[in-house]
Structure formats: C-alpha cells, structure tokens
PDB file of C-alpha atoms in Angstrom:
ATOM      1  CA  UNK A   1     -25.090 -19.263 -23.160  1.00 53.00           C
ATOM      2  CA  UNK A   2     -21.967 -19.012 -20.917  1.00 59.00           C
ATOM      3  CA  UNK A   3     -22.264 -16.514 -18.515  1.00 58.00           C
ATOM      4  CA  UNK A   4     -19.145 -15.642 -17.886  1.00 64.00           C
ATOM      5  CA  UNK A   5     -18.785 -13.960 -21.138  1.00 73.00           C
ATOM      6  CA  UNK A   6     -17.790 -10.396 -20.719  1.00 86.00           C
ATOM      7  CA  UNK A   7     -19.799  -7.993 -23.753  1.00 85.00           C
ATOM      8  CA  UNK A   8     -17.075  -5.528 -22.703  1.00 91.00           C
ATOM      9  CA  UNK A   9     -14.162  -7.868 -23.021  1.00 93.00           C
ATOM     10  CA  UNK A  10     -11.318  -5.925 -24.727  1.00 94.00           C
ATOM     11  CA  UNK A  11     -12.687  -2.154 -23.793  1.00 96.00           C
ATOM     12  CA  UNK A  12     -11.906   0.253 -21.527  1.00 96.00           C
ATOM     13  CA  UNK A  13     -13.531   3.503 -19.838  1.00 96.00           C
ATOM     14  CA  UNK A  14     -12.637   6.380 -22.039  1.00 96.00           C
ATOM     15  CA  UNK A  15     -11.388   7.951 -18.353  1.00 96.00           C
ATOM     16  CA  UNK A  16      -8.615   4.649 -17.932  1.00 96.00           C
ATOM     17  CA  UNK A  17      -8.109   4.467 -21.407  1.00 95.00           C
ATOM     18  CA  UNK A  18      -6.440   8.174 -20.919  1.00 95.00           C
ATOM     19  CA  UNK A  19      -4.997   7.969 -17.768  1.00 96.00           C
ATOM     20  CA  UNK A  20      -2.877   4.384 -19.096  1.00 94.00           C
ATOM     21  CA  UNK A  21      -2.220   6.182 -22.173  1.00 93.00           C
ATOM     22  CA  UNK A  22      -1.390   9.119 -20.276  1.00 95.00           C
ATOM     23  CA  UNK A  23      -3.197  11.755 -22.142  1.00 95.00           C
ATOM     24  CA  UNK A  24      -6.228  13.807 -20.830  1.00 96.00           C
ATOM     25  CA  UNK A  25      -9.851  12.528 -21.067  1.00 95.00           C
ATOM     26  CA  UNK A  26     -10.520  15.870 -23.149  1.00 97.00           C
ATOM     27  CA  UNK A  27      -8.148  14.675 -25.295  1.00 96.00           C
ATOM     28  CA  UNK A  28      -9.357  11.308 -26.065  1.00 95.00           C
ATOM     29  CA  UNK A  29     -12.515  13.323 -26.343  1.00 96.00           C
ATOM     30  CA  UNK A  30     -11.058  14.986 -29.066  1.00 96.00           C
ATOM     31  CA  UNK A  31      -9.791  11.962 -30.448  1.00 95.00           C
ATOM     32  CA  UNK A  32     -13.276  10.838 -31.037  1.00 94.00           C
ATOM     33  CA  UNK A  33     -14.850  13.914 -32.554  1.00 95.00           C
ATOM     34  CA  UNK A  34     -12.827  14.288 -35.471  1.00 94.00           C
ATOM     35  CA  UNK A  35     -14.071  13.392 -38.988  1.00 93.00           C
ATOM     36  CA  UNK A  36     -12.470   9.875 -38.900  1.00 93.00           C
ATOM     37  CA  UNK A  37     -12.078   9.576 -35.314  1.00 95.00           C
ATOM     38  CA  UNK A  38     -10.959   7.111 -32.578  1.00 96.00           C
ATOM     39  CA  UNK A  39     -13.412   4.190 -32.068  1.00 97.00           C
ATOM     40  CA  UNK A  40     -15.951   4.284 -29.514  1.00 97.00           C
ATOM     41  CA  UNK A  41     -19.386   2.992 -28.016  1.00 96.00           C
ATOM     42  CA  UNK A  42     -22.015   3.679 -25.354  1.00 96.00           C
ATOM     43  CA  UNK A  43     -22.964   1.485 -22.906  1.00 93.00           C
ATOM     44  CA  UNK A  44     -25.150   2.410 -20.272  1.00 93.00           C
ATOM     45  CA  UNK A  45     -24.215   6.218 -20.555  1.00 95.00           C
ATOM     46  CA  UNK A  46     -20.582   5.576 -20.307  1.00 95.00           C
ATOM     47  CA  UNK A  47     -17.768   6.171 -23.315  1.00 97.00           C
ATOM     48  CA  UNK A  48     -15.801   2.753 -24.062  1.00 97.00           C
ATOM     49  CA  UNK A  49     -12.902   2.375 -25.994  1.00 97.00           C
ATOM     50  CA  UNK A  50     -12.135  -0.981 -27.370  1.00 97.00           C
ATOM     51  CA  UNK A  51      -8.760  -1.205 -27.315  1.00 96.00           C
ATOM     52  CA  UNK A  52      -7.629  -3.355 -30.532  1.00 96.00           C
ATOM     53  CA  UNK A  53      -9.691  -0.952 -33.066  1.00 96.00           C
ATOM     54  CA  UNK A  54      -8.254   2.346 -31.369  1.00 95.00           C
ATOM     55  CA  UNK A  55      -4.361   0.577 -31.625  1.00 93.00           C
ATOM     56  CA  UNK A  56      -4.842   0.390 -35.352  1.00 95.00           C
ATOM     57  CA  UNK A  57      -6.576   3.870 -35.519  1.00 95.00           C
ATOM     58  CA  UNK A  58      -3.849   4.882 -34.161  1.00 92.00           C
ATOM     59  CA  UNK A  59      -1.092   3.112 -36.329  1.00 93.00           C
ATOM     60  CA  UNK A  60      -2.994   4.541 -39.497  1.00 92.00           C
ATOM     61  CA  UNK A  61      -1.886   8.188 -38.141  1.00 90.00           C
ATOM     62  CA  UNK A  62       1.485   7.232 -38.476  1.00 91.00           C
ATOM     63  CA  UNK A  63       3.395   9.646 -40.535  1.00 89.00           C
ATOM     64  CA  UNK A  64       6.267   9.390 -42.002  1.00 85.00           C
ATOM     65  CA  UNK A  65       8.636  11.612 -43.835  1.00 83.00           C
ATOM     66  CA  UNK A  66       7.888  12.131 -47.584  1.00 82.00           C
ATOM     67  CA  UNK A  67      11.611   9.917 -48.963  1.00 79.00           C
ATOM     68  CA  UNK A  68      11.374  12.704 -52.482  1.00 82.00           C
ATOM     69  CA  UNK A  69      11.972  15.646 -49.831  1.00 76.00           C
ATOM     70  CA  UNK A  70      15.665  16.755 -49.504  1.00 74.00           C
ATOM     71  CA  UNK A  71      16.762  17.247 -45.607  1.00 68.00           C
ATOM     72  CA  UNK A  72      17.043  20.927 -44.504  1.00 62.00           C
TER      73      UNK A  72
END
C-alpha cells in the first residue's frame, strides 16, 4: 500500500470550495440540500466537495434557451 496516497485527492473543504468559487459557504450549503443536489461527503466531521463530480453537477444545470420560442 503506498502511503502517499491521498483518500482526499481531488476534494476540497466545502469553506475553499466557496471562497475559490466565490460564492458563500451558505450557498454551497444550499447547493447540497436540494433534491438532486451538489455532491458531497463527510470525513471526520468536515463537508468535502470533490471537485470533478460537482463540475459536471454543475454543467447539467446549464440552461439554455428553448430554440421554438420567438425573441421578445
């Protein structure tokens, strides 16, 4: 077993996760709680984010506009 491995390789504190993503820890709080919510774990009685599963979470909220819809 190599033990330089890292188990938290590719996560972040939920608290750096929202200051480098610059939104507010309540936020990415919020992010969390909903139905289908930003990915997360415990460890040790911390919130981590791992960072790859959260970019696609947040690339499936992408919206875009409907092309059928006529422009105001």
């Amino acid at each position: 077993m190599d033990s330089s491995a890292n188990i938290l390789e590719g996560s972040e504190p939920e608290a750096a996760f929202a200051a480098a993503n610059k939104i507010s820890q309540r936020t990415s709080a919020r992010y969390r709680n909903q139905p289908n919510g930003m990915p997360w774990f415990e460890w040790g009685g911390r919130v981590y984010i791992p960072i790859e599963p959260a970019r696609e979470w947040l690339k499936a909220r992408i919206r875009r506009p409907n092309p059928r819809r006529k422009a105001a």
